[in-house]
PDB file of C-alpha atoms in Angstrom:
ATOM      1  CA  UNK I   1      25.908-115.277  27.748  1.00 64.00           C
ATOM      2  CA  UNK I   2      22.779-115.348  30.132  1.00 82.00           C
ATOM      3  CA  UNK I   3      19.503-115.867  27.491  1.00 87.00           C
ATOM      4  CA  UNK I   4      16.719-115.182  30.229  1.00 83.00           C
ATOM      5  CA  UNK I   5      18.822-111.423  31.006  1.00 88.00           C
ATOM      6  CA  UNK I   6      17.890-110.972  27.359  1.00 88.00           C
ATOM      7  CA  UNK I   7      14.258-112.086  27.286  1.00 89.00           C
ATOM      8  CA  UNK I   8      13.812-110.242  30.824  1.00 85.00           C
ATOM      9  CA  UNK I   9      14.663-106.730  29.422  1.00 87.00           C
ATOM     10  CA  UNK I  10      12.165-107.157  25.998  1.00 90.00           C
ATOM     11  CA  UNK I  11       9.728-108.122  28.102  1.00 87.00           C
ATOM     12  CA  UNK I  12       9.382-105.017  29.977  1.00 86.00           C
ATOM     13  CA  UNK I  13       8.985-103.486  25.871  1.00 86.00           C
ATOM     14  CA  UNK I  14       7.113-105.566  24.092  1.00 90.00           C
ATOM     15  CA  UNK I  15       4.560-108.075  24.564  1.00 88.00           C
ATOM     16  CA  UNK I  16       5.611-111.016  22.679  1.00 92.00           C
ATOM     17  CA  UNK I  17       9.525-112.574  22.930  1.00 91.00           C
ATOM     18  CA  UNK I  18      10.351-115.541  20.738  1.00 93.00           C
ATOM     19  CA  UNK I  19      13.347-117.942  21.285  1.00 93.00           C
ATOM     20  CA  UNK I  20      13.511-119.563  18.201  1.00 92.00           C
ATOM     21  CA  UNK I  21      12.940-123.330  17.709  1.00 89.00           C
ATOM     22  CA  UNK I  22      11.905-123.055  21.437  1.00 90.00           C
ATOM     23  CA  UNK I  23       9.030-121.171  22.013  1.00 92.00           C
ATOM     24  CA  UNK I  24       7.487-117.912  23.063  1.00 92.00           C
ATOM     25  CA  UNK I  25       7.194-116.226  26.442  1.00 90.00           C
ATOM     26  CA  UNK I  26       4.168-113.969  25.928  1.00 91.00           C
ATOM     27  CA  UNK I  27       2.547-111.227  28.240  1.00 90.00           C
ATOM     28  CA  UNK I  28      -1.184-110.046  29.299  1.00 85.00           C
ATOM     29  CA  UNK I  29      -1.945-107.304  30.714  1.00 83.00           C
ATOM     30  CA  UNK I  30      -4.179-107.621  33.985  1.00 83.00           C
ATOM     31  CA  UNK I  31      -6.219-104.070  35.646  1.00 78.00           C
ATOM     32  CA  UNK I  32      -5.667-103.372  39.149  1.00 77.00           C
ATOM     33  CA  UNK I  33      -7.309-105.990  41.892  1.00 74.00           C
ATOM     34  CA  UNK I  34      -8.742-105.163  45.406  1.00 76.00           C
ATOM     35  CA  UNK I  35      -9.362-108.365  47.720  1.00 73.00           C
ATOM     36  CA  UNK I  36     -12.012-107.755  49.798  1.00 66.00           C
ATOM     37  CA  UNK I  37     -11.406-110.759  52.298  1.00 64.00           C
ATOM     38  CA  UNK I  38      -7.242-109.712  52.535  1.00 70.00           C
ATOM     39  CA  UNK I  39      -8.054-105.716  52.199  1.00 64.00           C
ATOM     40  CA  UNK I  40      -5.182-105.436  49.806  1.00 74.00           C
ATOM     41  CA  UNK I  41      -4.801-103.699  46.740  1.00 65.00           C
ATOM     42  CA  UNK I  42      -2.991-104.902  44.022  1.00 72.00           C
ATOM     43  CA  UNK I  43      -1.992-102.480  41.395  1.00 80.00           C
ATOM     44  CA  UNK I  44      -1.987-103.205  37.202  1.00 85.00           C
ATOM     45  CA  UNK I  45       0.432-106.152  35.950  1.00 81.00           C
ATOM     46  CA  UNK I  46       1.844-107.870  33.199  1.00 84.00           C
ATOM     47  CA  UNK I  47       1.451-111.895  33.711  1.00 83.00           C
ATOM     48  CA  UNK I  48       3.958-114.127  31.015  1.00 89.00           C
ATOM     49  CA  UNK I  49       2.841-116.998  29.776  1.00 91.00           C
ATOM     50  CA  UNK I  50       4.652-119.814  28.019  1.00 91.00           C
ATOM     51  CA  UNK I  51       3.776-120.580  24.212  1.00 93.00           C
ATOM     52  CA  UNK I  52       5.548-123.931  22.845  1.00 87.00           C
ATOM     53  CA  UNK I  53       3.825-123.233  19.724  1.00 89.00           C
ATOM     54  CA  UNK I  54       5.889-120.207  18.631  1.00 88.00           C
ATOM     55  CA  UNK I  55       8.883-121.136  17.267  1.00 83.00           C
ATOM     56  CA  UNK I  56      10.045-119.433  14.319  1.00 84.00           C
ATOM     57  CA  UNK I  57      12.670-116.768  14.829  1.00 84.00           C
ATOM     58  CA  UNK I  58      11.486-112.659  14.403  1.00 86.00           C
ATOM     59  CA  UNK I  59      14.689-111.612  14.980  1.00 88.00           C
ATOM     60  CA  UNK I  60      13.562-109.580  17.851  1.00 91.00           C
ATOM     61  CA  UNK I  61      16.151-111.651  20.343  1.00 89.00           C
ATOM     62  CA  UNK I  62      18.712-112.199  18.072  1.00 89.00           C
ATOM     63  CA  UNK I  63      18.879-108.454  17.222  1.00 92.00           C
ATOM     64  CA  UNK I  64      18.864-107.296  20.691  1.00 89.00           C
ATOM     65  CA  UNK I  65      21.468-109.362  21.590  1.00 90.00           C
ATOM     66  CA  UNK I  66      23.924-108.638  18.327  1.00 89.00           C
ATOM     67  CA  UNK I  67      23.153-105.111  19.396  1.00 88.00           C
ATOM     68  CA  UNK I  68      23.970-104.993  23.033  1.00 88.00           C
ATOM     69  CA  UNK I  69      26.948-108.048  22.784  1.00 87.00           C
ATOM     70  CA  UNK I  70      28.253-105.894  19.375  1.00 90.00           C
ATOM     71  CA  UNK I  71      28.396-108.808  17.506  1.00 91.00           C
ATOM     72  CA  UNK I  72      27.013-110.218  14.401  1.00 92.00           C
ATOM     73  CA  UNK I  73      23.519-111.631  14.044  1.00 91.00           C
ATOM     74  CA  UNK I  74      24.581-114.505  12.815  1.00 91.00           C
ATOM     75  CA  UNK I  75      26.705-115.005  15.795  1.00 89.00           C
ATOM     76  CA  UNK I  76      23.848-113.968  18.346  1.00 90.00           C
ATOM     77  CA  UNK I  77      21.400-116.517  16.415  1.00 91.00           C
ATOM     78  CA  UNK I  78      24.248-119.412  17.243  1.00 91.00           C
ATOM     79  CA  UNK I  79      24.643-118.075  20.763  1.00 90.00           C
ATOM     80  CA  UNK I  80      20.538-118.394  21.342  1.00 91.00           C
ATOM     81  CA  UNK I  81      20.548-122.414  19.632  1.00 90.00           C
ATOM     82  CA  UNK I  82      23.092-123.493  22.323  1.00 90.00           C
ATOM     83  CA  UNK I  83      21.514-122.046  25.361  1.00 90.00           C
ATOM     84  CA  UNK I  84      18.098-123.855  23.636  1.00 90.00           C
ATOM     85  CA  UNK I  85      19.873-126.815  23.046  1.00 91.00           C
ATOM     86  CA  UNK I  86      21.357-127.177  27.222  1.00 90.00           C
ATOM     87  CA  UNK I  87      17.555-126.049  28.712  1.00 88.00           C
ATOM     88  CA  UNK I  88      16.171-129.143  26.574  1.00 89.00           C
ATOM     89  CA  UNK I  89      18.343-131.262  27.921  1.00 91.00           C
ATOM     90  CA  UNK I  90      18.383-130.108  31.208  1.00 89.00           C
ATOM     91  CA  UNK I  91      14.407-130.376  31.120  1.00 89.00           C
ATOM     92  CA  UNK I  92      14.757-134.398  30.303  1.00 89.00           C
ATOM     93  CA  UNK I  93      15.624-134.934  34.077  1.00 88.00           C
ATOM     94  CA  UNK I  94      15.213-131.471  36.143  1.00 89.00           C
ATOM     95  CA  UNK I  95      13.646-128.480  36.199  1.00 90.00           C
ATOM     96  CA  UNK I  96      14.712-125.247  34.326  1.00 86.00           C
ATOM     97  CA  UNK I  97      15.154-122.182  37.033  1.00 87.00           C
ATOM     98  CA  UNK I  98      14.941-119.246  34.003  1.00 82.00           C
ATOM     99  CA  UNK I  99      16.622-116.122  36.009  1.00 78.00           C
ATOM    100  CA  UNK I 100      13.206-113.990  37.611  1.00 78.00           C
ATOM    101  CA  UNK I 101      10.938-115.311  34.659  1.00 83.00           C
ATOM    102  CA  UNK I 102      10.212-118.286  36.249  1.00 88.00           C
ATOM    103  CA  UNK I 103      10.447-122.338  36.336  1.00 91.00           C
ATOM    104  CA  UNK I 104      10.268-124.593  33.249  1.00 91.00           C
ATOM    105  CA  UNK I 105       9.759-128.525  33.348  1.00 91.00           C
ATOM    106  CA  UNK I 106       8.131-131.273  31.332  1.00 89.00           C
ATOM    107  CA  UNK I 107       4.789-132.817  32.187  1.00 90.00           C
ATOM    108  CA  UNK I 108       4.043-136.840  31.871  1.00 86.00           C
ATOM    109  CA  UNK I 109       2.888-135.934  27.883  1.00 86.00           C
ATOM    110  CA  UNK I 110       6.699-134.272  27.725  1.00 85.00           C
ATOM    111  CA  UNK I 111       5.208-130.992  26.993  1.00 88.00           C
ATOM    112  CA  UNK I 112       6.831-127.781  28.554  1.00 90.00           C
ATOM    113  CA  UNK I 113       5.145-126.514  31.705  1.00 90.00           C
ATOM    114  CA  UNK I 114       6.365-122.703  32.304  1.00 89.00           C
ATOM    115  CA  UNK I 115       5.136-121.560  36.179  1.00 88.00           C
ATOM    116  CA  UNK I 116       6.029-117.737  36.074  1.00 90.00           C
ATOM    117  CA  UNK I 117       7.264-115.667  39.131  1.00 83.00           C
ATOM    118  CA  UNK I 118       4.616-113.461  39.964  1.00 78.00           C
ATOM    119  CA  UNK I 119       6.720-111.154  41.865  1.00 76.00           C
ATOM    120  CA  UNK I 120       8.177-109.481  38.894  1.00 83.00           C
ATOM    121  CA  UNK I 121       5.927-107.056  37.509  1.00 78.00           C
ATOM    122  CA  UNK I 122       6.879-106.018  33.825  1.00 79.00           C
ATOM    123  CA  UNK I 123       4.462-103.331  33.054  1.00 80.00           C
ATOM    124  CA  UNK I 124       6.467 -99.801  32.978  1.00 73.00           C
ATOM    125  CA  UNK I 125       3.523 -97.982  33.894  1.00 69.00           C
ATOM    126  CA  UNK I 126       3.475 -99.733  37.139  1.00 66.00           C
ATOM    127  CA  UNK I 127       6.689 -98.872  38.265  1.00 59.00           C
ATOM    128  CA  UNK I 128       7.417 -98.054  41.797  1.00 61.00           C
ATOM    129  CA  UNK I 129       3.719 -99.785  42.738  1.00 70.00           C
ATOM    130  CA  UNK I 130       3.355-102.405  45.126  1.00 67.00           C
ATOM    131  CA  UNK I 131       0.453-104.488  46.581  1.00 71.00           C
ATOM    132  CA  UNK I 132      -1.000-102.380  49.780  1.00 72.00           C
ATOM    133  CA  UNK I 133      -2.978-103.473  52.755  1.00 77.00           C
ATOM    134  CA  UNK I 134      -5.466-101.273  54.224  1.00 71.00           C
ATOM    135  CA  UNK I 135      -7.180-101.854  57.257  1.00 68.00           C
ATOM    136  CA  UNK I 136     -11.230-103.138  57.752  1.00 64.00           C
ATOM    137  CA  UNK I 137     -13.165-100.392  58.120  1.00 66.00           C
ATOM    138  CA  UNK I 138     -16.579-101.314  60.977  1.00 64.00           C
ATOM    139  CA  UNK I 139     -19.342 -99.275  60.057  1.00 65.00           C
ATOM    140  CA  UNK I 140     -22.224 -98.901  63.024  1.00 57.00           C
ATOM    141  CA  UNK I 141     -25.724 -98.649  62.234  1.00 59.00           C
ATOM    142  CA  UNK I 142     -26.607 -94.959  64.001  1.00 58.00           C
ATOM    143  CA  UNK I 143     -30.086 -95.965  66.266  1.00 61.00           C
ATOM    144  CA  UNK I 144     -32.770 -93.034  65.985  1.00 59.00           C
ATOM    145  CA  UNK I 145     -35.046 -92.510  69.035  1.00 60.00           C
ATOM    146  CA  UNK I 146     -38.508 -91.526  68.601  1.00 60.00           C
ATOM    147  CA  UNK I 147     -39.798 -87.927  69.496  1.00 59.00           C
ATOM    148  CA  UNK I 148     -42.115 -87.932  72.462  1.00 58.00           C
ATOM    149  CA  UNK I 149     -45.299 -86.619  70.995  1.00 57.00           C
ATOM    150  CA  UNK I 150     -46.792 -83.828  73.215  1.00 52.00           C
ATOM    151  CA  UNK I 151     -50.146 -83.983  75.124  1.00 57.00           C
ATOM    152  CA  UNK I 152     -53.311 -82.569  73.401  1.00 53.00           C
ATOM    153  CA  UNK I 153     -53.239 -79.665  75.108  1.00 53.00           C
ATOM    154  CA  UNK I 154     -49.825 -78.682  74.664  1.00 56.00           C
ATOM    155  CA  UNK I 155     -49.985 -78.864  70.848  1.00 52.00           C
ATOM    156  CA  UNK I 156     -53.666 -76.961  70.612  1.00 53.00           C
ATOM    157  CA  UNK I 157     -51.493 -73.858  72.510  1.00 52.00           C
ATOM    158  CA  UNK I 158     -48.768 -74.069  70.219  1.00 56.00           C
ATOM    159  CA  UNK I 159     -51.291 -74.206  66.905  1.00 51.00           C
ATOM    160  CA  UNK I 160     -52.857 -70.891  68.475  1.00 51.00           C
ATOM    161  CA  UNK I 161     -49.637 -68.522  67.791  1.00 56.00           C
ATOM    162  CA  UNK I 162     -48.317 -70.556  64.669  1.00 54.00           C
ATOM    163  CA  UNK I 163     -51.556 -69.037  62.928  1.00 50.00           C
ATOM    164  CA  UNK I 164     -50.887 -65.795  64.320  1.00 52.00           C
ATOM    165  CA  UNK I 165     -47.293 -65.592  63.110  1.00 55.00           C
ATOM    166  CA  UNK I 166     -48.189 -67.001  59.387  1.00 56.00           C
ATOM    167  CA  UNK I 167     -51.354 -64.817  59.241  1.00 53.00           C
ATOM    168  CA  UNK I 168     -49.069 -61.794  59.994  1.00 55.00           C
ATOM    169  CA  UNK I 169     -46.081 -63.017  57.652  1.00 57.00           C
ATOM    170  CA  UNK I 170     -48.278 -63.489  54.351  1.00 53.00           C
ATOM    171  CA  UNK I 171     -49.961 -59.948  55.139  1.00 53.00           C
ATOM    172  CA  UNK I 172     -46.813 -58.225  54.637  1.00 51.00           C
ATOM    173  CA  UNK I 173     -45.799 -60.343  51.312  1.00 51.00           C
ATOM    174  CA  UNK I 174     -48.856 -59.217  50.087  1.00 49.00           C
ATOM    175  CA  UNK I 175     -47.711 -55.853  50.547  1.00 53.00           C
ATOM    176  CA  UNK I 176     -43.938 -56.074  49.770  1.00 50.00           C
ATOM    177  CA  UNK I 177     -45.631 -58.194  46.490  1.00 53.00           C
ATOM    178  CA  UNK I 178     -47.965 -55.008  45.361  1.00 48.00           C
ATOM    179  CA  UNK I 179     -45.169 -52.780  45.372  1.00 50.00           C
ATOM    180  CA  UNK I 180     -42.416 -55.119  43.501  1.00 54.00           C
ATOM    181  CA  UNK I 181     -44.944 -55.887  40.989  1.00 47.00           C
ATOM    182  CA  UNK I 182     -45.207 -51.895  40.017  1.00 54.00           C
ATOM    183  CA  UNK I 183     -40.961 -51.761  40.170  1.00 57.00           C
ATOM    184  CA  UNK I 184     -41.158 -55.283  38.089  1.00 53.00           C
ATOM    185  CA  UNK I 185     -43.063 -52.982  35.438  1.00 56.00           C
ATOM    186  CA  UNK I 186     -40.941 -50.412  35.073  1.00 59.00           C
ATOM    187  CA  UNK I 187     -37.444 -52.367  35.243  1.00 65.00           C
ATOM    188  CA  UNK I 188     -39.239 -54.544  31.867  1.00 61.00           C
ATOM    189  CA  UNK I 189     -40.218 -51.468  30.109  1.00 63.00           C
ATOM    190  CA  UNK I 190     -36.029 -50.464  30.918  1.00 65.00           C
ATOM    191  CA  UNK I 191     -35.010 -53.674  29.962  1.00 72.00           C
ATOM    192  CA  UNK I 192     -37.241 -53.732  26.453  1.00 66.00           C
ATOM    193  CA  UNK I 193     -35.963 -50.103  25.217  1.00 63.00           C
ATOM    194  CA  UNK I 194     -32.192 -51.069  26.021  1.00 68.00           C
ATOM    195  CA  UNK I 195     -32.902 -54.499  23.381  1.00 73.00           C
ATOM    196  CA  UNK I 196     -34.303 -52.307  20.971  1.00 64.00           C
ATOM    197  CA  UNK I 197     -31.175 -50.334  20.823  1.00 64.00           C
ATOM    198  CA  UNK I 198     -28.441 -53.191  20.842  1.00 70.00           C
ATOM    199  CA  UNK I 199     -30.756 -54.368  17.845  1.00 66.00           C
ATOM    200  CA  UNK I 200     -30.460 -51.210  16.175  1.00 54.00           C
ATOM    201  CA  UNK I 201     -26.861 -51.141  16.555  1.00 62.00           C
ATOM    202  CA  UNK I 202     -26.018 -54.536  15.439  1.00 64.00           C
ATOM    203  CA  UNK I 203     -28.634 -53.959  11.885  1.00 55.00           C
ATOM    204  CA  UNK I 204     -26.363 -50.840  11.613  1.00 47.00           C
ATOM    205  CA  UNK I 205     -22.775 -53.012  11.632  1.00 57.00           C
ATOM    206  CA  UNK I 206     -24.014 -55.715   9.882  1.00 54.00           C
ATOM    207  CA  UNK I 207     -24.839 -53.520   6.794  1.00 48.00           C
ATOM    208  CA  UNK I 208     -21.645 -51.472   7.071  1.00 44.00           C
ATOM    209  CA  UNK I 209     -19.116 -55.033   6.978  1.00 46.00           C
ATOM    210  CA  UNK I 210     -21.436 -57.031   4.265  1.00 48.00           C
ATOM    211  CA  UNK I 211     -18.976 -58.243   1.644  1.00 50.00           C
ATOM    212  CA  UNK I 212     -20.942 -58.976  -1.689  1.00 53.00           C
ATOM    213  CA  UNK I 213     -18.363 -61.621  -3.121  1.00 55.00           C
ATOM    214  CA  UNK I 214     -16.684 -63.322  -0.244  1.00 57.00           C
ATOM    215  CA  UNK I 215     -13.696 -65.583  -0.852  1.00 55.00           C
ATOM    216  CA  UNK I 216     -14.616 -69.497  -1.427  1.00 61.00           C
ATOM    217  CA  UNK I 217     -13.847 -71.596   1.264  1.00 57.00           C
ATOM    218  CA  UNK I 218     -11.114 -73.826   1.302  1.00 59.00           C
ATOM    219  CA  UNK I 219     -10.934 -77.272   2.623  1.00 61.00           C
ATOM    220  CA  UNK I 220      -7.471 -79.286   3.139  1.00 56.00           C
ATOM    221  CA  UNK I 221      -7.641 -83.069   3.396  1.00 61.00           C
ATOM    222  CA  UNK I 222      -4.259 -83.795   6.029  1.00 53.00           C
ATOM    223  CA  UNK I 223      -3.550 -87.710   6.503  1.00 56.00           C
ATOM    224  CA  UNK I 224      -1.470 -88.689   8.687  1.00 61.00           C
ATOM    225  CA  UNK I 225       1.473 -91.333   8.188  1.00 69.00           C
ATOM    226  CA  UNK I 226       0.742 -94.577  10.066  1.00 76.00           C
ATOM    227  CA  UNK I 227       3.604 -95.405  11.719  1.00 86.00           C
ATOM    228  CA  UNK I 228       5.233 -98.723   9.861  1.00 89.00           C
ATOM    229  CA  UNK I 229       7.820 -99.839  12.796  1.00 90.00           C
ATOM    230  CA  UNK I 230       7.740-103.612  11.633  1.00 93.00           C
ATOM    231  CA  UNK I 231       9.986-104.271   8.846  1.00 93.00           C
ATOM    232  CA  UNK I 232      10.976-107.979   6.510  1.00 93.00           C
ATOM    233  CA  UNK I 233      14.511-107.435   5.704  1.00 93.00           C
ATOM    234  CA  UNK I 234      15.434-109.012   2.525  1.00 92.00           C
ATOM    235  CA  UNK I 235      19.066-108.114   2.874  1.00 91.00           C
ATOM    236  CA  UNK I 236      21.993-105.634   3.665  1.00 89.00           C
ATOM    237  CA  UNK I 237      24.630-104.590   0.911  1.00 91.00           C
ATOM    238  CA  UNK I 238      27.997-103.057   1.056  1.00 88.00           C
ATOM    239  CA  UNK I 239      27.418-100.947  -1.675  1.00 91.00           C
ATOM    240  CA  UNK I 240      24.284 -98.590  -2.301  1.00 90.00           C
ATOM    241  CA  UNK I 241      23.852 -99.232  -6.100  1.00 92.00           C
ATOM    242  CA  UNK I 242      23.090-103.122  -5.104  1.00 93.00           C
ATOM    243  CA  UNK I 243      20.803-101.804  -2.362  1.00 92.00           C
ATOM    244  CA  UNK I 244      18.778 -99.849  -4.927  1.00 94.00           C
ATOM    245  CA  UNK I 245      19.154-102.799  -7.768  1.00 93.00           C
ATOM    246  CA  UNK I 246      17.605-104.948  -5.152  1.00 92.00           C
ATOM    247  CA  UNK I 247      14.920-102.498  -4.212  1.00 94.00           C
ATOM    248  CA  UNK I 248      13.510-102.434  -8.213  1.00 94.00           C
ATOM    249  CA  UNK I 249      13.758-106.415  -8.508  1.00 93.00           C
ATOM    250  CA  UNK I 250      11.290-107.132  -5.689  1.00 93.00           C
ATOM    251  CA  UNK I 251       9.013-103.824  -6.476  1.00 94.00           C
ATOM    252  CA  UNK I 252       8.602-105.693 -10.022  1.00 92.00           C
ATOM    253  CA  UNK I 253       7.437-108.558  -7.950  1.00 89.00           C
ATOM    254  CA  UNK I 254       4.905-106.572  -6.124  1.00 92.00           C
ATOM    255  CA  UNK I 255       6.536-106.395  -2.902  1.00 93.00           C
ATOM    256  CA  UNK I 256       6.650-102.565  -1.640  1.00 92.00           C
ATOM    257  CA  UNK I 257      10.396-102.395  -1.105  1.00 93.00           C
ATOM    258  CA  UNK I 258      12.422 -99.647   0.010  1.00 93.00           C
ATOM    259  CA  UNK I 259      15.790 -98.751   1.769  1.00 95.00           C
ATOM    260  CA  UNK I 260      15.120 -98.270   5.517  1.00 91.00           C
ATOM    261  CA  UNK I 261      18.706 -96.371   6.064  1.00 91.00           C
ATOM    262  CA  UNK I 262      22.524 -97.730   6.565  1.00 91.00           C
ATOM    263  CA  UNK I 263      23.068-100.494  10.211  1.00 89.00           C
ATOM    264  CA  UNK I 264      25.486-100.127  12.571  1.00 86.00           C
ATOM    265  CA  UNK I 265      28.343-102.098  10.481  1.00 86.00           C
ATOM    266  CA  UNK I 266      27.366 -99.845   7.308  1.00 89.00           C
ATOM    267  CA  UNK I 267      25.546-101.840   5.408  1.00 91.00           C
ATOM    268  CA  UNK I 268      22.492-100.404   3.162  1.00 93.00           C
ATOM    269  CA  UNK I 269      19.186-102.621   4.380  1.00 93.00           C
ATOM    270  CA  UNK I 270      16.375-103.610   2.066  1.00 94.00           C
ATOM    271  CA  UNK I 271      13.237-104.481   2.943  1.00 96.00           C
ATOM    272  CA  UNK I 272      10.403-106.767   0.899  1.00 95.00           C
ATOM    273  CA  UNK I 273       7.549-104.863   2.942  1.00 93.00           C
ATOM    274  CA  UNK I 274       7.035-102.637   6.054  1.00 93.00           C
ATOM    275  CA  UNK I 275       3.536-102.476   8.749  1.00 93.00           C
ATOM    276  CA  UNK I 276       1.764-101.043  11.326  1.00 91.00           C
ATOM    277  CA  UNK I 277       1.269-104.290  12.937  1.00 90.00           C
ATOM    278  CA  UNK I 278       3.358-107.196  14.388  1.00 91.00           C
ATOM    279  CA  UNK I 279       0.551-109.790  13.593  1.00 91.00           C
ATOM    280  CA  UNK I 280       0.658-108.399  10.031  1.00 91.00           C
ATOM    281  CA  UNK I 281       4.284-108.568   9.588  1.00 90.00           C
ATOM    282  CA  UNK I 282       4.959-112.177  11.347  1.00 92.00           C
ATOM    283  CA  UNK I 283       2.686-113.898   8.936  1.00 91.00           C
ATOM    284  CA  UNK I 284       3.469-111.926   5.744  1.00 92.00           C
ATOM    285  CA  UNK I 285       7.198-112.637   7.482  1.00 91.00           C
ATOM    286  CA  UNK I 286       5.969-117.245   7.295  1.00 91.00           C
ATOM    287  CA  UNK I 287       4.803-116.480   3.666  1.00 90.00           C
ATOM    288  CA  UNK I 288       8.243-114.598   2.164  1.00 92.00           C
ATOM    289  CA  UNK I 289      10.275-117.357   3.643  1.00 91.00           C
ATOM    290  CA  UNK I 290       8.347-120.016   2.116  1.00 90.00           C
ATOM    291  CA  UNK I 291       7.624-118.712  -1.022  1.00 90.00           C
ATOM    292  CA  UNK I 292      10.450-115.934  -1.547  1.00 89.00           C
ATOM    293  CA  UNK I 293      13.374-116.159   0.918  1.00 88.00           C
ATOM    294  CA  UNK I 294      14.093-118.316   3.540  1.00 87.00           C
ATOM    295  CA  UNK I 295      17.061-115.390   4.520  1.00 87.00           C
ATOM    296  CA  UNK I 296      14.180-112.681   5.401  1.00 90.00           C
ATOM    297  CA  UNK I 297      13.828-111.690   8.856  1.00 91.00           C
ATOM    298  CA  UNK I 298      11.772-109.053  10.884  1.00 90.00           C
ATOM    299  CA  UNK I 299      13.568-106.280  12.166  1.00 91.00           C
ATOM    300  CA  UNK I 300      11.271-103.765  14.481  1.00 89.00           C
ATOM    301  CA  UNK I 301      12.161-100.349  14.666  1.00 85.00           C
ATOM    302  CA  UNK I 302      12.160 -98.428  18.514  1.00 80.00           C
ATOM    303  CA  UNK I 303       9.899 -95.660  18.142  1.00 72.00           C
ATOM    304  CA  UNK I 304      10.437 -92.524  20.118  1.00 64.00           C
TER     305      UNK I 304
END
């Protein structure tokens, strides 16, 4: 079984993969780029990071895997501590080539370097997008020439008719400006009759449709369901009646359990608590095991 095939698919789904007592290869998302000095255009990405720090299992990988191997999770959990087990021994003397993810090796304080490949893109939006190169673009700086002024002369000759022309021009606005005035009149008085009327007419309606005890108004409060996708599994039974004698032990401990539905080998899951968020759910996920059950596990649900 290839590990990194596995962590290279969730990747492309979710932001956050953890191989248990390992660590965690985590994404960020990064806007499009344009590099003025190479003219290229880079479009949106997801870069992965390496996080030694997270450690404890989700059961995101070990899930996936039972689920796409069809085998048990127990067996998928084993499966994941032996690859973890060669790439830390491997990492005491070489370097760790991890599929397309990237490179792993050990720095001079033994801590895990991770250098990713930045050729592999795993955002989904960006699909089918590459990096394009467009060529400079010179831009010329257009030189105006000054207009030859004209001789004295010249330009008294030219004022002469200019006058003329203007003189003649505002003459017949003056006219043109007598006569629109009087049609200007009359169109208003037109205009102020025909709004009388429409007035008239709407008075008229509005006392003929004037209910004197309208209906109250009614007003409906919807909310709407957060999706809860993150879920603590406390266990799966065989038989529904344990499911549901489960389900009324940990509600009298507070916890807001329910059945979630019937797994792929028919057994009836139970969960302590279900969220919104994965932040919510991993550390609520730390507290149950150290305080309830060091069995519960976080199983996330694919939305549609």
């Amino acid at each position: 079984m290839k590990l990194a095939t596995y962590i290279n698919d969730l990747l492309y789904r979710y932001d956050c993969v953890i191989v248990p007592d390992f660590g965690g290869f985590v994404t960020n998302k990064i806007g499009a780029k344009a590099n003025n000095f190479t003219h290229t255009f880079t479009p949106p990405t997801k870069q992965v990071t390496f996080n030694s720090l997270l450690k404890h299992n989700d059961g995101l990988l070990a899930n996936y895997i039972a689920s796409a191997e069809n085998i048990s999770f127990e067996k998928a959990s084993t499966a994941i501590s032996l690859s973890v087990i060669k790439w830390q021994n491997e990492l005491q003397s070489n370097t760790v080539q991890i599929d397309s993810l990237g490179v792993l090796s050990l720095n001079e304080e033994k801590q895990i370097i991770f250098e990713p490949n930045a050729a592999v893109n795993y955002l989904t939006e960006s699909f089918g997008l590459d990096t394009v190169t467009s060529s400079a673009i010179s831009r010329f700086k257009e030189q105006v020439k000054p207009l030859n002024p004209l001789p004295l002369k010249e330009e008294r000759k030219r004022e002469i008719p200019a006058l003329i022309k203007y003189a003649a021009t505002a003459a017949i606005l003056l006219t043109l400006g007598y006569a629109g005035y009087n049609g200007y009149e009359n169109n208003l008085q037109k205009e102020n009759l025909a709004n009388q009327e429409k007035a008239i007419q709407k008075k008229i309606q509005a006392a003929t449709f004037v209910i004197s005890n309208p209906l109250p108004t009614i007003n409906l409060n919807v909310v709407k369901e957060v999706a809860k996708p993150f879920h603590i599994v406390a266990g799966a039974f065989q038989f529904a009646e344990n499911a549901e004698k489960r389900v009324e032990e940990l509600k009298a401990k507070g916890f807001d359990a329910k059945i979630i539905g019937v797994n792929k080998w028919g057994l009836t899951q139970v969960t302590f608590n279900s969220y919104a968020s994965r932040n919510e759910a991993t550390n609520n996920l730390y507290r149950i095991q150290k305080t309830v059950s060091k069995d519960a596990w976080l199983l996330v649900e694919k939305l549609d």
